[in-house]
Coordinates of C-alpha atoms in Angstrom, one line a residue:
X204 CA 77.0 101.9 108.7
X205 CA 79.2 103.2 106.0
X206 CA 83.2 103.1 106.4
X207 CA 84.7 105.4 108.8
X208 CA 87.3 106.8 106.0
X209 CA 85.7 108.5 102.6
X210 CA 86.7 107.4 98.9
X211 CA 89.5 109.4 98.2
X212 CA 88.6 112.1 96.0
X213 CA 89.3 111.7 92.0
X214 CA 91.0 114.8 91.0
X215 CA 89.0 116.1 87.7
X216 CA 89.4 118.8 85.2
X217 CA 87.7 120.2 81.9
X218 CA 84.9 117.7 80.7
X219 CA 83.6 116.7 77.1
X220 CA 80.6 115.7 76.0
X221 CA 81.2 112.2 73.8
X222 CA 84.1 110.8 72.0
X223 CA 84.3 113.5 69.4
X224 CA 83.2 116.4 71.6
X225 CA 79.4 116.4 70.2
X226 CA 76.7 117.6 72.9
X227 CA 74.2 115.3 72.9
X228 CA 71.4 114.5 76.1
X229 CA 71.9 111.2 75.4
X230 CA 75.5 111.2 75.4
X231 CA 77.1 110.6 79.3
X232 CA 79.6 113.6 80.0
X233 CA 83.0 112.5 80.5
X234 CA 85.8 115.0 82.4
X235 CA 89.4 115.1 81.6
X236 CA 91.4 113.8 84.7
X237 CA 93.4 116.9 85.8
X238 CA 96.7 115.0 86.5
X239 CA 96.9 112.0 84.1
X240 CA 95.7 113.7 80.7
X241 CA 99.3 114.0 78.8
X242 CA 99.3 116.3 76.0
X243 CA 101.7 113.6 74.0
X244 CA 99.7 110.8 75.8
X245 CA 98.7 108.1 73.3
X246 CA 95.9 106.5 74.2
X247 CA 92.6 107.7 76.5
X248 CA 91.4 105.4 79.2
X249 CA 87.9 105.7 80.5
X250 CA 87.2 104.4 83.4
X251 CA 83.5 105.4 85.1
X252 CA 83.4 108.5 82.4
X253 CA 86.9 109.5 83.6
X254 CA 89.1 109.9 81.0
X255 CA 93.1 109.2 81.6
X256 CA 95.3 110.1 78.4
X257 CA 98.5 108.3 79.0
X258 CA 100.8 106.3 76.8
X259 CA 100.9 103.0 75.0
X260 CA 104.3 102.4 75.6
X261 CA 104.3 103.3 79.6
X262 CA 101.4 100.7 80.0
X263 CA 103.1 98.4 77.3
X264 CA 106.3 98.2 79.2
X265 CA 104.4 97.3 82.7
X266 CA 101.1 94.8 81.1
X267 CA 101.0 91.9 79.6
X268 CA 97.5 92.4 79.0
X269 CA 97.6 96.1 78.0
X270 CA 100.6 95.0 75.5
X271 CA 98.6 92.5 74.1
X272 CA 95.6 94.4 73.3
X273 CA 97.5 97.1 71.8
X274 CA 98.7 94.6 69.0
X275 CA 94.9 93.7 67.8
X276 CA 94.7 95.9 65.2
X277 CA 91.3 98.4 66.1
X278 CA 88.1 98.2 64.0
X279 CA 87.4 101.2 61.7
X280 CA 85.1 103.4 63.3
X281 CA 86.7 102.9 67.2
X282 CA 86.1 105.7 69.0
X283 CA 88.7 108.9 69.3
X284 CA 89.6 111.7 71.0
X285 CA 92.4 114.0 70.0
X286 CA 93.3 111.3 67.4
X287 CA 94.2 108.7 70.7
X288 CA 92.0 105.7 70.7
X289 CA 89.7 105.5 73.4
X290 CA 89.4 101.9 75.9
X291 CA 86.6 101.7 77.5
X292 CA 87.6 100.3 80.9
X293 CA 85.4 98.1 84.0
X294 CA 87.2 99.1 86.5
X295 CA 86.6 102.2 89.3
X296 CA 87.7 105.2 87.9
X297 CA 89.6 105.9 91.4
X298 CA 91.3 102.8 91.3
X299 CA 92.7 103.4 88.0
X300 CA 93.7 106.6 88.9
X301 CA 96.0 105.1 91.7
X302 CA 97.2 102.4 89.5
X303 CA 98.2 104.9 86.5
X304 CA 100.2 107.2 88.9
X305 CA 102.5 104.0 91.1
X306 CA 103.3 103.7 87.2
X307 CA 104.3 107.3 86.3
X308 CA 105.6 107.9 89.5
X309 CA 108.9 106.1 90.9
X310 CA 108.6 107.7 94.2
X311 CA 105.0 106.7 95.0
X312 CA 105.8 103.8 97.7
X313 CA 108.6 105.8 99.3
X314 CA 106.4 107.6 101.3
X315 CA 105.0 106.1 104.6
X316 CA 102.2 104.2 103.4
X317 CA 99.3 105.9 105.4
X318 CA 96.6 104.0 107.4
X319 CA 94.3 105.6 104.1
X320 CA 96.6 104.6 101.5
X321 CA 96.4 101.1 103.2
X322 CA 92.6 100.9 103.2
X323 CA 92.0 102.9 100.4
X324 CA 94.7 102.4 97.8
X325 CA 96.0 99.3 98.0
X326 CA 93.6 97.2 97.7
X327 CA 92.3 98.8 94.2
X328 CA 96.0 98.4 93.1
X329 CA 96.3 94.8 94.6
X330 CA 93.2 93.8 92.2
X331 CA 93.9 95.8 88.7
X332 CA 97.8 94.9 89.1
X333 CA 96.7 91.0 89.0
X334 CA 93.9 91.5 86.1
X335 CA 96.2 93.5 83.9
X336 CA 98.8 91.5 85.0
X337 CA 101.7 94.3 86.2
X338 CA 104.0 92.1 87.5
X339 CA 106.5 94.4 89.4
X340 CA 103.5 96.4 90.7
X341 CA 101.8 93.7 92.3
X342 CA 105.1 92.0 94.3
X343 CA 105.4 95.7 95.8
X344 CA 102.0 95.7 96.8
X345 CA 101.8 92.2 98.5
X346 CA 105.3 93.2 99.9
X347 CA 103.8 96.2 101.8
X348 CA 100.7 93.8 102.9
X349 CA 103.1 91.1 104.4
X350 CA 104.4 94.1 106.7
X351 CA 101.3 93.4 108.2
X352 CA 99.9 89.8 107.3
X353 CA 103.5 88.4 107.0
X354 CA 104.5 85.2 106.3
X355 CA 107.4 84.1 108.8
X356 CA 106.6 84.2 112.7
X357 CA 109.7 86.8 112.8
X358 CA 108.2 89.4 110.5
X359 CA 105.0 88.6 112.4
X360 CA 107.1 89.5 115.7
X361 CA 108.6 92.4 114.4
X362 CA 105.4 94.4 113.4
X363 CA 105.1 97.7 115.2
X364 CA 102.5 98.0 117.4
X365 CA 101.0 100.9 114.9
X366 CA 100.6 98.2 112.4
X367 CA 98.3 96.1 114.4
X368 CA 95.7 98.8 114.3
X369 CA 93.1 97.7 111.8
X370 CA 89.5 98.1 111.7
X371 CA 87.9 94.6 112.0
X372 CA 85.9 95.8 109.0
X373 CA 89.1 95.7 106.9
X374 CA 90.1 93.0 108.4
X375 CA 87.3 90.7 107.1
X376 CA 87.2 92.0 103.5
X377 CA 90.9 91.2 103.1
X378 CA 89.8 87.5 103.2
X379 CA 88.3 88.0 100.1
X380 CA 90.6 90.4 98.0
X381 CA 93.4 87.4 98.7
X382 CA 91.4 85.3 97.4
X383 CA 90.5 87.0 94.5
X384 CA 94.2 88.1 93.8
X385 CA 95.9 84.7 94.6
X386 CA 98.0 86.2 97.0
X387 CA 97.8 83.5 99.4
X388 CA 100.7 84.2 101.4
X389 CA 98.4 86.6 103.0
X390 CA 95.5 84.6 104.0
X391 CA 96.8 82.7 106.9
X392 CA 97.7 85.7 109.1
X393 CA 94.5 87.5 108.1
X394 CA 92.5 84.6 108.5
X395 CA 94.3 84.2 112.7
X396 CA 93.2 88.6 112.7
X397 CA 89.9 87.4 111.9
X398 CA 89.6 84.6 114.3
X399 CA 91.1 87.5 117.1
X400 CA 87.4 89.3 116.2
X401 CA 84.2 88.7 118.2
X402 CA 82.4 86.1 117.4
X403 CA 79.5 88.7 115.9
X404 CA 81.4 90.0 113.6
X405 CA 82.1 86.5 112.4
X406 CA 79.0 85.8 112.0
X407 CA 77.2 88.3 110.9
X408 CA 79.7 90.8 109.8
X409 CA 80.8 94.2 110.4
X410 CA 79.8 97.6 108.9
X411 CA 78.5 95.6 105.6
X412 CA 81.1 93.6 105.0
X413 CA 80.1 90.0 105.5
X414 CA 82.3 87.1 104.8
X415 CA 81.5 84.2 102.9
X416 CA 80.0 81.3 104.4
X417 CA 83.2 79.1 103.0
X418 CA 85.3 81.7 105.1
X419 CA 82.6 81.7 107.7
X420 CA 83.4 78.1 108.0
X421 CA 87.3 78.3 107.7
X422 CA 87.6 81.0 110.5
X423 CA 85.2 79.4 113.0
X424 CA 87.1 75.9 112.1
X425 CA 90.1 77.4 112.6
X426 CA 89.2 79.7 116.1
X427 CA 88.5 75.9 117.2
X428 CA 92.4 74.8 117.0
X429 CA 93.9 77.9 117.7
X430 CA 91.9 78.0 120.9
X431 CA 93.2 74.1 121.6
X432 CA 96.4 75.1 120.2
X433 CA 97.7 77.6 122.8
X434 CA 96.5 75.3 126.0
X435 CA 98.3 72.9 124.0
X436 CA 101.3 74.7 122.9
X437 CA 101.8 78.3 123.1
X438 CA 100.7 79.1 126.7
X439 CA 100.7 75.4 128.1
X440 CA 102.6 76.9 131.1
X441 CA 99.5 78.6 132.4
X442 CA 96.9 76.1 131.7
X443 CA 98.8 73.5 133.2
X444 CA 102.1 74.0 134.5
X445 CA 104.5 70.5 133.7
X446 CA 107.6 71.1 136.0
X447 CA 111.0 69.7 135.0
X448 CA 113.2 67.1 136.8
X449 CA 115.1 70.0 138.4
X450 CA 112.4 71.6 139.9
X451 CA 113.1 73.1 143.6
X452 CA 109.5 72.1 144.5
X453 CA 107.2 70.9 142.2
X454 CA 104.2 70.9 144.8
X455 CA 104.6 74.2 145.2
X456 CA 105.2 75.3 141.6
X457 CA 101.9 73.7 140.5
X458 CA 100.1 75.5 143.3
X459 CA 101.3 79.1 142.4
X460 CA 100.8 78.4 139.2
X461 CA 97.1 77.4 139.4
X462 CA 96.5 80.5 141.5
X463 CA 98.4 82.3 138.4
X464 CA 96.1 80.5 136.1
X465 CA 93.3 81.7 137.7
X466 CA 94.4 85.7 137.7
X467 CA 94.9 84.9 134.1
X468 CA 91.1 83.5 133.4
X469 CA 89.9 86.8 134.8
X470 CA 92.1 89.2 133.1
X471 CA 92.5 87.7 130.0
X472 CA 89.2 85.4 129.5
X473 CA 91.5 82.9 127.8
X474 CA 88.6 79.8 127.1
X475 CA 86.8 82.3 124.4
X476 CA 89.7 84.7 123.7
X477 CA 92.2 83.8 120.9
X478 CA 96.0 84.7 122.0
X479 CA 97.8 81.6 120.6
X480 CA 100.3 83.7 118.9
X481 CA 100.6 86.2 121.0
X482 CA 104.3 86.9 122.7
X483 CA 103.7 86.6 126.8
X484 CA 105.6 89.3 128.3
X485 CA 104.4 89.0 131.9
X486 CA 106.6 86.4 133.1
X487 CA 106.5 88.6 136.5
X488 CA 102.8 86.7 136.9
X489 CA 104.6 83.6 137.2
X490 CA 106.3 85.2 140.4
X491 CA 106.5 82.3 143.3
X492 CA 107.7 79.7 140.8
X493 CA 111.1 78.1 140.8
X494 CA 114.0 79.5 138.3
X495 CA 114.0 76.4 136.2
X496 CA 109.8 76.1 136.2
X497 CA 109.8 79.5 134.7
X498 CA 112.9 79.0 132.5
X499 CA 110.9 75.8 131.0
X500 CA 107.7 77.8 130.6
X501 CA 109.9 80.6 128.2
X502 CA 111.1 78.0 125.9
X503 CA 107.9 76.3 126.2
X504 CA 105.9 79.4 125.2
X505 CA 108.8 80.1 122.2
X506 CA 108.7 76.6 120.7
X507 CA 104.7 76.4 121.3
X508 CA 104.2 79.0 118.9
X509 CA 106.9 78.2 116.3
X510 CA 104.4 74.8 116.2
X511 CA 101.3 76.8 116.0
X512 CA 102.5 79.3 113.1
X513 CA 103.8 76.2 111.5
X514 CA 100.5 74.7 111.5
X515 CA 98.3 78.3 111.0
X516 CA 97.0 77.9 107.5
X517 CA 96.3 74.3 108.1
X518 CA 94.3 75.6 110.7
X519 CA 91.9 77.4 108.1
X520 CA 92.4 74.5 105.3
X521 CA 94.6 76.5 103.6
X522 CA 98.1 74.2 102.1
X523 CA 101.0 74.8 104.4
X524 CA 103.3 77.1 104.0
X525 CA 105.9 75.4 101.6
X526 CA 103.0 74.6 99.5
X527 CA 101.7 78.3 99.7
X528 CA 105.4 79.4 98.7
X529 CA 105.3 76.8 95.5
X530 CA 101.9 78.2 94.0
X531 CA 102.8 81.7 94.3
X532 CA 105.7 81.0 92.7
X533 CA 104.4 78.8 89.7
X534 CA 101.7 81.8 89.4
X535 CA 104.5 84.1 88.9
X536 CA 106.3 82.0 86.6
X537 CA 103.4 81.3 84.6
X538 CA 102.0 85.1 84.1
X539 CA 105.1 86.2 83.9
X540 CA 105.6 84.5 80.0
X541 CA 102.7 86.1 79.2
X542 CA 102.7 88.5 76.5
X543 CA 106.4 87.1 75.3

């Protein structure tokens, strides 16, 4: 089963047959890109056959690597069009695109980022902004992420309930571009998200995208303690209700409080659902138990889960989250004295 959103269309213009316009069968067709093709641009990009005439000193100014490369002198010989040397690029030709214009463009992030900038966009940007090492690109990019995958239990709190909609999907393939980009402040949220999904998906994955076996492994390790972790912690006060020395009644407390426990099995299937950081809002459930039972269970339920998002990415065997905090910044410091 293929996505439910398309690619998003690369916008194309007048094409050429080979680096100095010859037409050849042999020779693929390349097409100008109708936006970024510059008339003053100084170098051509090709990505895919798409060719992106830009400047050397807009993508010296953002990349180390680009600013590097432009330094080796170029064999005789190297391809040309229009007198701009031509670099043959790897990458998808729609994900350069995206990349070139967040650099031309000041104004790109200050619209709303869409649900299809967010599955479409990003992710493309995330990867080439870490390969060609754009700096300033890339912090914006795992900024607008941690919106959604944050890294403090208040950010996580103060999502909007529009940002928890997410196809599981995207979801699981997130695993992997964090990996990939090193931007491991992500992972631990993602990785909870994941172990939220049913165990299927897990398992076997979910419109083709299939997790690792290694994140297989870290997600069904991790479902383990969270599910332990909120009986434990987060939501103690319905699994089993500890009353405090100044309870009215404590017979009676524990009584309501197993029949509440047992409303709770069948509405919420709590022994295979995962809801350990979930805020509890129906304290009205808890209806029948005395003032300082249910005042216990609310700081209960708020330090429970200060303890479990403490704990989260040891939870996937990830380091904890002062550790995360020190490699992303010695990345940072180390990539960013590249190219001096």
């Amino acid at each position: 089963m293929s996505n439910p959103l398309k690619r998003a269309r690369i916008m194309i213009d007048s094409e050429v047959t080979g680096p100095s316009g010859n037409s050849d069968a042999s020779t693929p067709t390349m097409t100008h890109h109708k936006e970024l093709w510059f008339d003053d641009g100084s170098v051509v990009l090709n990505a895919e056959q798409i060719l992106f005439r830009v400047h050397r000193t807009t993508l010296s100014t953002h990349s180390t690597v680009f600013h590097d490369m432009f330094r080796i002198p170029q064999p005789p010989g190297q391809d040309a069009i229009e007198g701009c040397t031509v670099v043959k690029l790897p990458d998808s030709s729609g994900e350069v695109e995206f990349l070139l214009k967040a650099l031309y463009d000041p104004f790109f992030f200050d619209h709303s980022v869409t649900l299809l900038m967010f599955i479409e966009i990003l992710p493309g940007m995330l990867r080439l902004s870490t390969k060609y090492n754009i700096l300033q690109l890339r912090r914006k990019v795992i900024a607008i992420y941690l919106e959604r995958f944050p890294s403090t239990l208040g950010a996580f709190d103060s999502r909007s309930s529009g940002d928890q909609v997410l196809y599981p999907w995207y979801i699981m393939s997130l695993v992997a571009l964090f990996r990939e980009t090193n931007a491991l402040e992500c992972l631990p949220c993602v990785f909870y998200f994941c172990s939220c999904l049913p165990m299927s998906d897990l398992l076997h994955g979910c419109d083709e995208v299939v997790l690792s076996w290694e994140d297989k492994s870290a997600c069904l390790m991790g479902r383990e303690e969270l599910l332990r972790a909120q009986e434990e912690f987060s939501h103690s006060f319905i699994f089993k209700l500890v009353s405090p020395p100044n309870c009215a009644n404590p017979s009676v407390c524990t009584r309501r409080a197993r029949r509440n426990l047992y409303i709770f099995h069948h509405d919420q299937s709590p022994l295979s659902s995962v809801f350990a950081l979930k805020l509890f809002t129906d304290w009205k459930m808890l209806d029948g138990i005395c003032p300082a039972c249910l005042s216990k269970a609310q700081l209960d339920h708020q330090a429970g889960r200060k303890v479990i998002w403490d704990r989260l990415p040891k939870f996937f065997g990830l380091e904890s989250w002062d550790d995360i905090e020190k490699v992303k910044q010695n990345w940072a410091d180390n990539h960013s004295q590249q190219g001096n």
